[in-house]
Coordinates of C-alpha atoms in Angstrom, one line a residue:
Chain A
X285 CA 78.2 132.2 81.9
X286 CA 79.9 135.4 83.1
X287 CA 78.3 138.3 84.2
X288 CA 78.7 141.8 84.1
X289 CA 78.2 141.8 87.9
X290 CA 81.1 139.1 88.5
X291 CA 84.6 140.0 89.5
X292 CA 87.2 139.6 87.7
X293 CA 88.6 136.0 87.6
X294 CA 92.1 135.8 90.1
X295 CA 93.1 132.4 88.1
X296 CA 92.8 133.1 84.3
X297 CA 95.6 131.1 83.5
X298 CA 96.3 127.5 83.2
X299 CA 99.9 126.7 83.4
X300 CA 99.8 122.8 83.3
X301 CA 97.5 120.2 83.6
X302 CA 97.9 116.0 83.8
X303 CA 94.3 113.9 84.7
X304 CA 92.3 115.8 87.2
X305 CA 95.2 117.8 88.8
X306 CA 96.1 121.1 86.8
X307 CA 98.2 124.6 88.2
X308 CA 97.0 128.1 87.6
X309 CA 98.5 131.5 87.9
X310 CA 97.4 134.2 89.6
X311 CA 99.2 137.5 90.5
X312 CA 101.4 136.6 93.1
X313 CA 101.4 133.1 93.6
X314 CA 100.3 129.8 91.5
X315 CA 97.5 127.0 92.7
X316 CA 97.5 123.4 92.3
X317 CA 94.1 122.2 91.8
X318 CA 94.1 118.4 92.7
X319 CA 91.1 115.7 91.9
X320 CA 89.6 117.6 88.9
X321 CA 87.8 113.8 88.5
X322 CA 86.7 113.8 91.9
X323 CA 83.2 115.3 93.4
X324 CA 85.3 117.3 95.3
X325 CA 89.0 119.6 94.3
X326 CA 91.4 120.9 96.8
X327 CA 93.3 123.8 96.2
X328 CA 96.6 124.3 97.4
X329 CA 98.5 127.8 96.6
X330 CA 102.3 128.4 96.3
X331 CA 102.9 132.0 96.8
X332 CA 106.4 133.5 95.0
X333 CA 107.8 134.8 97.6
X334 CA 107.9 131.6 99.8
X335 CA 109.4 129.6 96.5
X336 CA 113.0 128.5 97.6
X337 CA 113.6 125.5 95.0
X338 CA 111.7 123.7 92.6
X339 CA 113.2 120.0 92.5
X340 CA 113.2 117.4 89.7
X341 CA 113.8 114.1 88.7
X342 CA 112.8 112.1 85.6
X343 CA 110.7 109.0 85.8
X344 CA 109.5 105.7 83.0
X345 CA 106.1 106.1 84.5
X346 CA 104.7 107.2 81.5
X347 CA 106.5 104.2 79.7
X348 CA 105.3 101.6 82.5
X349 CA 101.5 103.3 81.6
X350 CA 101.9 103.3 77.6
X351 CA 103.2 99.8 77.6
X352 CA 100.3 98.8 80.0
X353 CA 97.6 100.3 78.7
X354 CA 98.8 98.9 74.8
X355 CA 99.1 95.6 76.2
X356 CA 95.7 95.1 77.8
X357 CA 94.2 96.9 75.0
X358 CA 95.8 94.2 72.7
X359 CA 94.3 91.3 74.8
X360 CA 90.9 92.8 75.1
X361 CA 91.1 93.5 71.6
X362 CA 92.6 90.1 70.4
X363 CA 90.4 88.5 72.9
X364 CA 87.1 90.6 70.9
X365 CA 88.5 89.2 67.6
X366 CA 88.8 85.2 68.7
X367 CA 84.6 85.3 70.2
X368 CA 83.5 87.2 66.8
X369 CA 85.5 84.8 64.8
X370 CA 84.6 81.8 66.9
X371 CA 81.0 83.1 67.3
X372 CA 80.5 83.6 63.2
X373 CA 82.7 80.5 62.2
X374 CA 84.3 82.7 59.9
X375 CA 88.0 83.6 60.6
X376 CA 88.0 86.4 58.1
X377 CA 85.0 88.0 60.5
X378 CA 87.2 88.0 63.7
X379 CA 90.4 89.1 61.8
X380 CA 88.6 92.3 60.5
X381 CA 87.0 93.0 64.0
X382 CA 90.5 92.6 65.5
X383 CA 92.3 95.0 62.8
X384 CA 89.2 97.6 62.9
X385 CA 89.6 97.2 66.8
X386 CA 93.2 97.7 66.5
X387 CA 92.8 100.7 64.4
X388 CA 90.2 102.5 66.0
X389 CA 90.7 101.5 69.7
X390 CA 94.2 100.2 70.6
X391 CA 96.5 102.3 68.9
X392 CA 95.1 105.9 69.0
X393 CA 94.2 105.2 72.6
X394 CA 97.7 103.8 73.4
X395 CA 99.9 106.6 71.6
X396 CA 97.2 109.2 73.0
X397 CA 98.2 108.0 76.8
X398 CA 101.7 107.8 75.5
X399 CA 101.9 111.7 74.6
X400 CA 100.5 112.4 77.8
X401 CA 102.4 110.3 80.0
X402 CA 104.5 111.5 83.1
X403 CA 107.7 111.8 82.7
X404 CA 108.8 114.1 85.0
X405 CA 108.4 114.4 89.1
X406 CA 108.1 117.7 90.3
X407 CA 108.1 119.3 93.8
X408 CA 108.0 123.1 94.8
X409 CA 109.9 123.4 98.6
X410 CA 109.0 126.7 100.6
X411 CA 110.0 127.4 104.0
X412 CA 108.0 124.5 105.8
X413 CA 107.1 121.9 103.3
X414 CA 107.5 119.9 99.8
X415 CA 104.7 119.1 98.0
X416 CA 104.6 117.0 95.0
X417 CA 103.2 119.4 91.7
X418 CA 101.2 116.5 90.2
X419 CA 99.8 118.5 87.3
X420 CA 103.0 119.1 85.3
X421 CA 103.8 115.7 84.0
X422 CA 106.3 116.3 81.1
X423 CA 109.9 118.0 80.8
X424 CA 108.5 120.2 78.3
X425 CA 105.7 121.6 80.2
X426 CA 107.9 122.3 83.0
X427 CA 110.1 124.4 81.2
X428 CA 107.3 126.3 80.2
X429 CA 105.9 126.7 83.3
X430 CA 109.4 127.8 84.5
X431 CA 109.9 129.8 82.2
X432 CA 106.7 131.5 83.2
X433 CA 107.3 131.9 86.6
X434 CA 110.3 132.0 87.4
X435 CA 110.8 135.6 86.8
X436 CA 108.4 135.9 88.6
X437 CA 109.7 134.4 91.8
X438 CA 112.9 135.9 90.9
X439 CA 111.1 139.9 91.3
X440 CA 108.8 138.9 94.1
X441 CA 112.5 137.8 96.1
X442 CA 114.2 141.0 94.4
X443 CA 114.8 141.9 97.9
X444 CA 116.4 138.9 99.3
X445 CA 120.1 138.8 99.0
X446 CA 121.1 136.5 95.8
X447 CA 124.5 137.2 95.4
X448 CA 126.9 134.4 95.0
X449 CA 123.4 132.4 95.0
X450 CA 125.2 129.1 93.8
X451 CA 128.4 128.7 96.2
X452 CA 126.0 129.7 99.1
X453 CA 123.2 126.9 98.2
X454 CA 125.7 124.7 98.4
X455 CA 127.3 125.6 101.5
X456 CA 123.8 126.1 103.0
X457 CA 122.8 122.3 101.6
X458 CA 125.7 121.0 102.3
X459 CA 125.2 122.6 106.4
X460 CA 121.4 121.4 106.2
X461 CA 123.0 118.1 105.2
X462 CA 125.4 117.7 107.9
X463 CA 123.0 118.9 110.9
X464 CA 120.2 115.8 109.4
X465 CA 123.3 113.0 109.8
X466 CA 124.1 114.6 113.2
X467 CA 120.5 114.4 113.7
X468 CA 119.9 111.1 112.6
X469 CA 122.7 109.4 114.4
X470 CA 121.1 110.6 117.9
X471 CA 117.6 108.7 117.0
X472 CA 117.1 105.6 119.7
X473 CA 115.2 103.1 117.5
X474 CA 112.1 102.1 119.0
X475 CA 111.8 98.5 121.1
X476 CA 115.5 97.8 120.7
X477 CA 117.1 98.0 124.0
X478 CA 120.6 99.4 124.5
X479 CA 123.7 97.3 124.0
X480 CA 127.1 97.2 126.0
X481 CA 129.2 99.3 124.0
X482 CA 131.2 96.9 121.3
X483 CA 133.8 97.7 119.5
X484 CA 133.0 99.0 115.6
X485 CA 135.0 97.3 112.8
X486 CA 135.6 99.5 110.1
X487 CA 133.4 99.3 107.3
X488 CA 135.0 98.3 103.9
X489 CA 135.2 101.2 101.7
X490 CA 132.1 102.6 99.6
X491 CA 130.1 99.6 100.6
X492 CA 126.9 100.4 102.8
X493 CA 126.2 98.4 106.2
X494 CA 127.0 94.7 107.1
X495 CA 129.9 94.2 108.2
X496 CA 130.5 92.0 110.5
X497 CA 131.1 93.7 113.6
X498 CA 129.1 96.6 113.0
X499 CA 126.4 97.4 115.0
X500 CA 123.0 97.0 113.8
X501 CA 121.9 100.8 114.4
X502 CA 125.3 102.1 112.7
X503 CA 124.5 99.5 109.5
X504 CA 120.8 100.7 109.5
X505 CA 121.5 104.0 109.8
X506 CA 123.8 103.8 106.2
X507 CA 121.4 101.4 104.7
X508 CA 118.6 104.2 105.0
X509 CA 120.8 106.3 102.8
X510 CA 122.7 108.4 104.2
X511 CA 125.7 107.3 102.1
X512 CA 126.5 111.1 102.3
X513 CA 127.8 111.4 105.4
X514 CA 130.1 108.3 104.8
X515 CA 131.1 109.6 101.2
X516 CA 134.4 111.8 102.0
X517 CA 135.8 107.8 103.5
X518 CA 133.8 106.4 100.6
X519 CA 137.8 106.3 98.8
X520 CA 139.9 106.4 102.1
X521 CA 141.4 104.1 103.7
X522 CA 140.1 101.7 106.3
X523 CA 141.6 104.1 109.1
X524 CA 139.9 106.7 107.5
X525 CA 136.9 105.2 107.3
X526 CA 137.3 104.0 111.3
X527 CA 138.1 107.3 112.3
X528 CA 134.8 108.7 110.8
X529 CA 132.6 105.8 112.5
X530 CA 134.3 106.6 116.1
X531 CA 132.4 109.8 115.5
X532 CA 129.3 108.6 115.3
X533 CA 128.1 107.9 119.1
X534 CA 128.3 104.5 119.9
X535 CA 124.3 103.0 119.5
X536 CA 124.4 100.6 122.4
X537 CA 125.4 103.2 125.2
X538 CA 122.6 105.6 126.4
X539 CA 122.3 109.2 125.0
X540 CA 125.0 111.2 126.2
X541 CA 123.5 114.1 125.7
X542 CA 120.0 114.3 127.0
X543 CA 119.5 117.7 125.5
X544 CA 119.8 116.2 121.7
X545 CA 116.6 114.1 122.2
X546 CA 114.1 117.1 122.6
X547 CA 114.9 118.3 118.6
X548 CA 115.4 114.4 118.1
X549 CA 111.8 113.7 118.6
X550 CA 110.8 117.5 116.5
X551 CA 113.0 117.1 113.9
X552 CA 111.6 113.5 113.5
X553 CA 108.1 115.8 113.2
X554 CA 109.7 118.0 110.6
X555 CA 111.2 115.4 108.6
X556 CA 107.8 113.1 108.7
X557 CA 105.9 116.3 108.1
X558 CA 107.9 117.3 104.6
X559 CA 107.8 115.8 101.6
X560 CA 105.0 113.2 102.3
X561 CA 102.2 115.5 101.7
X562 CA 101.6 115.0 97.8
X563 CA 104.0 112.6 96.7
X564 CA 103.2 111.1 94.2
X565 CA 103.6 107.4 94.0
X566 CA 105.5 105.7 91.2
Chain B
X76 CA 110.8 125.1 109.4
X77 CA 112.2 122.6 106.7
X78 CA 116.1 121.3 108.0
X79 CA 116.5 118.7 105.3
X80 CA 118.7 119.4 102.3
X81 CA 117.4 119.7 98.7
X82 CA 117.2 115.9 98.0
X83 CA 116.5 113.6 95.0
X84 CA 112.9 113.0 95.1
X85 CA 113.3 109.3 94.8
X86 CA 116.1 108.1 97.2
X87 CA 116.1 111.6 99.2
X88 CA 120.4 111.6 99.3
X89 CA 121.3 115.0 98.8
X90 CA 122.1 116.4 95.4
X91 CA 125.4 116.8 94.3
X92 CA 126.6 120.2 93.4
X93 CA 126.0 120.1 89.4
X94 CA 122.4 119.2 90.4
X95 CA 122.1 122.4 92.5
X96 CA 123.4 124.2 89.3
X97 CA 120.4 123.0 87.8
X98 CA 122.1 121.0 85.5
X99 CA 120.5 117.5 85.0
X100 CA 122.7 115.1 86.3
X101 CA 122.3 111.2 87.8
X102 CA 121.6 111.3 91.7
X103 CA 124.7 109.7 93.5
X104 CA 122.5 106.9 95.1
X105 CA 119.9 105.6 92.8
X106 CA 121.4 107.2 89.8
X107 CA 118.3 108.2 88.8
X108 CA 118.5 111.9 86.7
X109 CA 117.4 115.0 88.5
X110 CA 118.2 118.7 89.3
X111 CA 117.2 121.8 91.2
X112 CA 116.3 125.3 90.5
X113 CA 117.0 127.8 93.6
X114 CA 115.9 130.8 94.7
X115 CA 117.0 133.5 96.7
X116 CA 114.3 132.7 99.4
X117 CA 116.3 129.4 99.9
X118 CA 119.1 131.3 101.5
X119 CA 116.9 132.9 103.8
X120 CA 115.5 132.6 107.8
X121 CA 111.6 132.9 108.1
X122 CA 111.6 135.9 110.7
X123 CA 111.5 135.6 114.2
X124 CA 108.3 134.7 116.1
X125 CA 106.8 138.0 117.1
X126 CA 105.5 137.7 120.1
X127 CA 104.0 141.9 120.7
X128 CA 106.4 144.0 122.9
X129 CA 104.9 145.1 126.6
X130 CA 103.5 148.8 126.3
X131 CA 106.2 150.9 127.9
X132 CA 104.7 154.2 128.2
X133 CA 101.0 155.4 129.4
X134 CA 100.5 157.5 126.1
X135 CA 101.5 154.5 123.8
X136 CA 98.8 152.9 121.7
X137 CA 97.8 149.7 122.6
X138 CA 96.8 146.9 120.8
X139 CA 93.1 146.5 119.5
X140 CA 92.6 142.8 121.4
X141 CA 96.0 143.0 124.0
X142 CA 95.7 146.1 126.0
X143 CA 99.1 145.2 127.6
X144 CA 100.9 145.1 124.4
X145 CA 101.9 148.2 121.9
X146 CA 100.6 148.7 118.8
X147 CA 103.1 148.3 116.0
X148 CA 100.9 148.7 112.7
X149 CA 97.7 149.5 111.5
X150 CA 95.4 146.9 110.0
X151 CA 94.8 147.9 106.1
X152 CA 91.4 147.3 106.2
X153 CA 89.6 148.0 109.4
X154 CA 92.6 150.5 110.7
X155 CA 92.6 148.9 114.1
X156 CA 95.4 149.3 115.9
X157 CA 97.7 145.4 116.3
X158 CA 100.6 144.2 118.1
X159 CA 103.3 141.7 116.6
X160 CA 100.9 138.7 117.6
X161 CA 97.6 139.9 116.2
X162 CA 99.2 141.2 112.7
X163 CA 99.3 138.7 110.0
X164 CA 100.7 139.6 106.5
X165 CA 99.0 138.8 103.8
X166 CA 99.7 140.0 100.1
X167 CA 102.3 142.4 101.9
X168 CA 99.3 143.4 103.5
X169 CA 98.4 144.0 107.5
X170 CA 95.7 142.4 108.1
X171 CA 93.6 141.7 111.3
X172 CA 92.2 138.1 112.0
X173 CA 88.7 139.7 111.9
X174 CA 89.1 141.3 108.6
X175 CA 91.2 138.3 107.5
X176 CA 87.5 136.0 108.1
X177 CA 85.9 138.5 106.6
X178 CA 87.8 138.7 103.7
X179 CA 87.7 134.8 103.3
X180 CA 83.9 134.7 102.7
X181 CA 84.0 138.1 100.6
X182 CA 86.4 139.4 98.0
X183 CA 89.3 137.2 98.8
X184 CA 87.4 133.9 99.0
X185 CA 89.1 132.9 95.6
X186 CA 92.3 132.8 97.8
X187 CA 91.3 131.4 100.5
X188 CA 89.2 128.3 99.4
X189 CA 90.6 125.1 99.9
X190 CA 88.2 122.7 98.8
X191 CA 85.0 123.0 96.5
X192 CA 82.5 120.4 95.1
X193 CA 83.3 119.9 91.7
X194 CA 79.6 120.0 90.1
X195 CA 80.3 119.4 86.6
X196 CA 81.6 115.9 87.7
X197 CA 79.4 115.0 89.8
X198 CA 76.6 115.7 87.3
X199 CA 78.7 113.4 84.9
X200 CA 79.1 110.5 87.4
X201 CA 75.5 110.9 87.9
X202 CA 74.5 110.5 84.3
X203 CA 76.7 107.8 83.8
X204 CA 75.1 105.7 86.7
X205 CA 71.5 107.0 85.4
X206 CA 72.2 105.1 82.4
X207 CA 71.4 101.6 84.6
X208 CA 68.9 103.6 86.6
X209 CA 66.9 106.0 84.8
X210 CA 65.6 108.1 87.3
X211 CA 69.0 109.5 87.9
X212 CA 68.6 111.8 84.6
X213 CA 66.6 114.3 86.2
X214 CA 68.9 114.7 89.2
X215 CA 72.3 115.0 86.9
X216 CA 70.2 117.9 84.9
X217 CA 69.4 119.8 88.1
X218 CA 73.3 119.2 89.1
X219 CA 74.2 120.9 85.9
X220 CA 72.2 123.9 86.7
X221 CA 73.3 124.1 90.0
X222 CA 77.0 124.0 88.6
X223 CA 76.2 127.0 86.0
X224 CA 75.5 128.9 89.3
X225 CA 78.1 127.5 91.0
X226 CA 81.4 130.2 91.7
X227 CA 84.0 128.1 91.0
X228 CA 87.6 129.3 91.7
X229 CA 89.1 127.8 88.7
X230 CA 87.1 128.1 85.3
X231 CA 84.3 125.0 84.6
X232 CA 85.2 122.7 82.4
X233 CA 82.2 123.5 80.4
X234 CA 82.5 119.8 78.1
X235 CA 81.7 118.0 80.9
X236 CA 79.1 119.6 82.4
X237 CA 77.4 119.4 78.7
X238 CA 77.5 116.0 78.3
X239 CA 76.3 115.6 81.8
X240 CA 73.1 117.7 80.5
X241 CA 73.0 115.7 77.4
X242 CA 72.9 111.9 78.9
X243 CA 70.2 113.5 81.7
X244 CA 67.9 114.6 78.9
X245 CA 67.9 111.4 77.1
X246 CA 67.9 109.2 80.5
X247 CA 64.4 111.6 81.9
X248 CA 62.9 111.4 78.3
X249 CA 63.8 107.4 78.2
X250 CA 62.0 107.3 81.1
X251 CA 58.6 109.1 80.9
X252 CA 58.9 106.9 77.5
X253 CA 59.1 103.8 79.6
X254 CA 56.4 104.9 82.0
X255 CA 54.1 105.9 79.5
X256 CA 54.3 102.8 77.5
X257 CA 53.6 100.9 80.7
X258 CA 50.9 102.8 81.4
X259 CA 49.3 102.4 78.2

């Protein structure tokens, strides 16, 4: 119970919650409050001013839980019904313990789990890290919670320079984007020794890896994703497509430049360090 | 400092341009739908490392724990005197890391906890399992006390914490019950 003594609460408000993980806001920055179920909670704060993006993406998780939680309710249920009606040798028995089962178990349980299932993924990226916002689980919460802060962010960045926000993101992602494939491409992969250089076939238009001919680090390297830094030959021609491959150092010869393994091996850091931390799993 | 581009969650390609916009629009890899709000900060540098700048002159003020390095600000709390190394904002505050400890066991500790025991469950998970194991009631009721007195950063989820008390009382009464009537 509060006291007259106690100070006044920082977090007050509860933004979003899903299961044990819920987000509050305080002042100047929100907190994620993770294993609410758990004997012990860990706290992670996002402060407003360090909020550059807050990323997306829908997901049939809480479809995949609804459908599997009904489902095993049904059996358990169904399988309730069969040993009552077995057990009393009267059908009539086990058909009203399945429909009161149904009734009072099954179904409010199942659209209960279905009203609160995810279907949203959320991430908040600062300066140094994404990290997975487990509590906010639904479109709709999210815009709420938006909607809450993100005036917020906007006044505690007041002093930033926004203007022409939108062409410059893009620029700026599209720069980030370019300097990761440049990156990327310099990356020795571990155990595999280096090859006399062979000649690289051009790969057949918007299809990823394989072809014969290709070397293996080239076709691994576009089967990891990185079908953006093939997509302006994605609808060129072959030559095209050749001329942007002869860009990419050839894998089997050594590094040429031994200066590009030092921020290999950090970036590698960064890029392992980054969105890990809270992701949650589908 | 992060150098990846805003990418999809699931396939991590980069977002296309109308997903930037915040429009919500399939990824170009695994076509799955997704989109990003920006802000300002994402077109900005963190600031350079500072490192403290050498004191130049005899009369300058020096630094409270670098005598060889100038004092640029003022600690809001204690007023000592710190260089670029030794001053750490925080709630566009200078702060010094002594008053920054300090601070973390005093008035700020709301901010600066990172992990707490979460008493309320624990005194449920120990009710439940003192329903197989009666003895277990008294120690969920003392855990329930111990939560009420508990500073919690985040506001108790006073339900559970309730029922906690609830099962320990019938579990400890079910018990002396028990004893009694093998006593007798």
């Amino acid at each position: 119970m509060a006291k007259a003594t106690d100070k006044p609460r920082v977090y007050t408000k509860r933004l979003a919650q899903a299961g044990g993980n819920s987000l509050w806001l305080a002042e100047d920055h929100v907190m994620q409050i993770s294993g609410g179920w758990n004997f012990t909670e860990t706290y992670r704060r996002f402060y407003f001013r360090d909020i550059q993006a807050i990323t997306e993406r829908q997901t049939k998780q809480g479809v995949v839980t609804t459908v599997t939680t009904g489902g095993i309710l049904l059996l358990v249920v169904a399988f309730v019904a069969l040993v009552v009606g077995i057990g009393s040798e009267n059908t009539p028995y086990g058909l009203i313990t399945g429909l009161i089962g149904f009734a009072v178990v099954a179904v409010p349980v199942t659209v209960m789990v279905a009203m609160n299932g995810r279907d949203v993924l959320v991430r908040f990226r600062t300066a140094t890290q994404e990290v997975g916002i487990s509590a906010i689980a639904s479109q709709k919460v999210l815009a709420k919670v938006l909607a809450e802060i993100g005036p917020k962010i906007l006044a505690a960045q007041a002093d930033m320079d926004a203007e022409n926000l939108q062409e410059r993101t893009v620029a700026k992602n599209a720069s980030l984007l370019e300097r990761s494939t440049r990156r990327f491409s310099s990356v020795r992969s571990p155990g595999k020794t280096p090859r006399p250089s062979t000649p690289v076939k051009p790969m057949a238009a918007g299809r990823p890896g394989g072809s014969e001919g290709v070397s293996p680090m080239a076709a691994d390297a576009v089967a990891e994703g990185w079908d953006d830094a093939e997509e302006p030959d994605a609808d060129a021609s072959a030559d095209a497509a050749a001329d942007a491959l002869a860009g990419i150092p050839n894998m089997g010869a050594p590094a040429e430049s031994p200066a590009e393994s030092p921020d290999a091996a950090t970036d590698d850091n960064d890029a392992a360090g980054d969105g890990d931390a809270g992701r949650p799993a589908l | 400092m992060l150098t990846s581009p805003l990418s999809c969650i699931k396939c991590r390609a980069a977002m296309t341009e109308q997903q930037l916009a915040g429009h919500m629009e399939p990824c170009r890899s695994c076509k799955t739908a997704g989109r990003a709000t920006i802000f300002p900060a994402f077109l900005g540098d963190l600031p350079p490392s500072q490192l403290g700048t050498e004191l130049s002159e005899a009369e300058q003020a020096s630094c409270f724990h670098h005598e060889s390095l100038s004092a640029e600000v003022a600690c809001d709390f204690c007023g000592r005197f710190l260089c670029g190394l030794c001053d750490i904002t925080f709630t566009e505050k200078h702060v010094c890391s002594a008053c920054i400890e300090r601070m973390a066991l005093d008035e700020y500790a709301e901010q600066f906890t990172r992990s707490a025991v979460n008493w309320d469950v624990a005194a449920l998970w120990t009710a439940f399992a003192g329903l197989f194991l009666w003895v277990l009631g008294p120690v969920a009721m003392a855990m329930y006390f111990v939560a009420r007195r508990a500073q919690t950063v985040a506001p108790r989820v006073r339900p559970l914490g309730i029922l906690a008390l609830v099962l320990g009382v019938l579990e400890t009464v079910g018990a002396l019950i028990l004893l009694l009537m093998i006593w007798l």
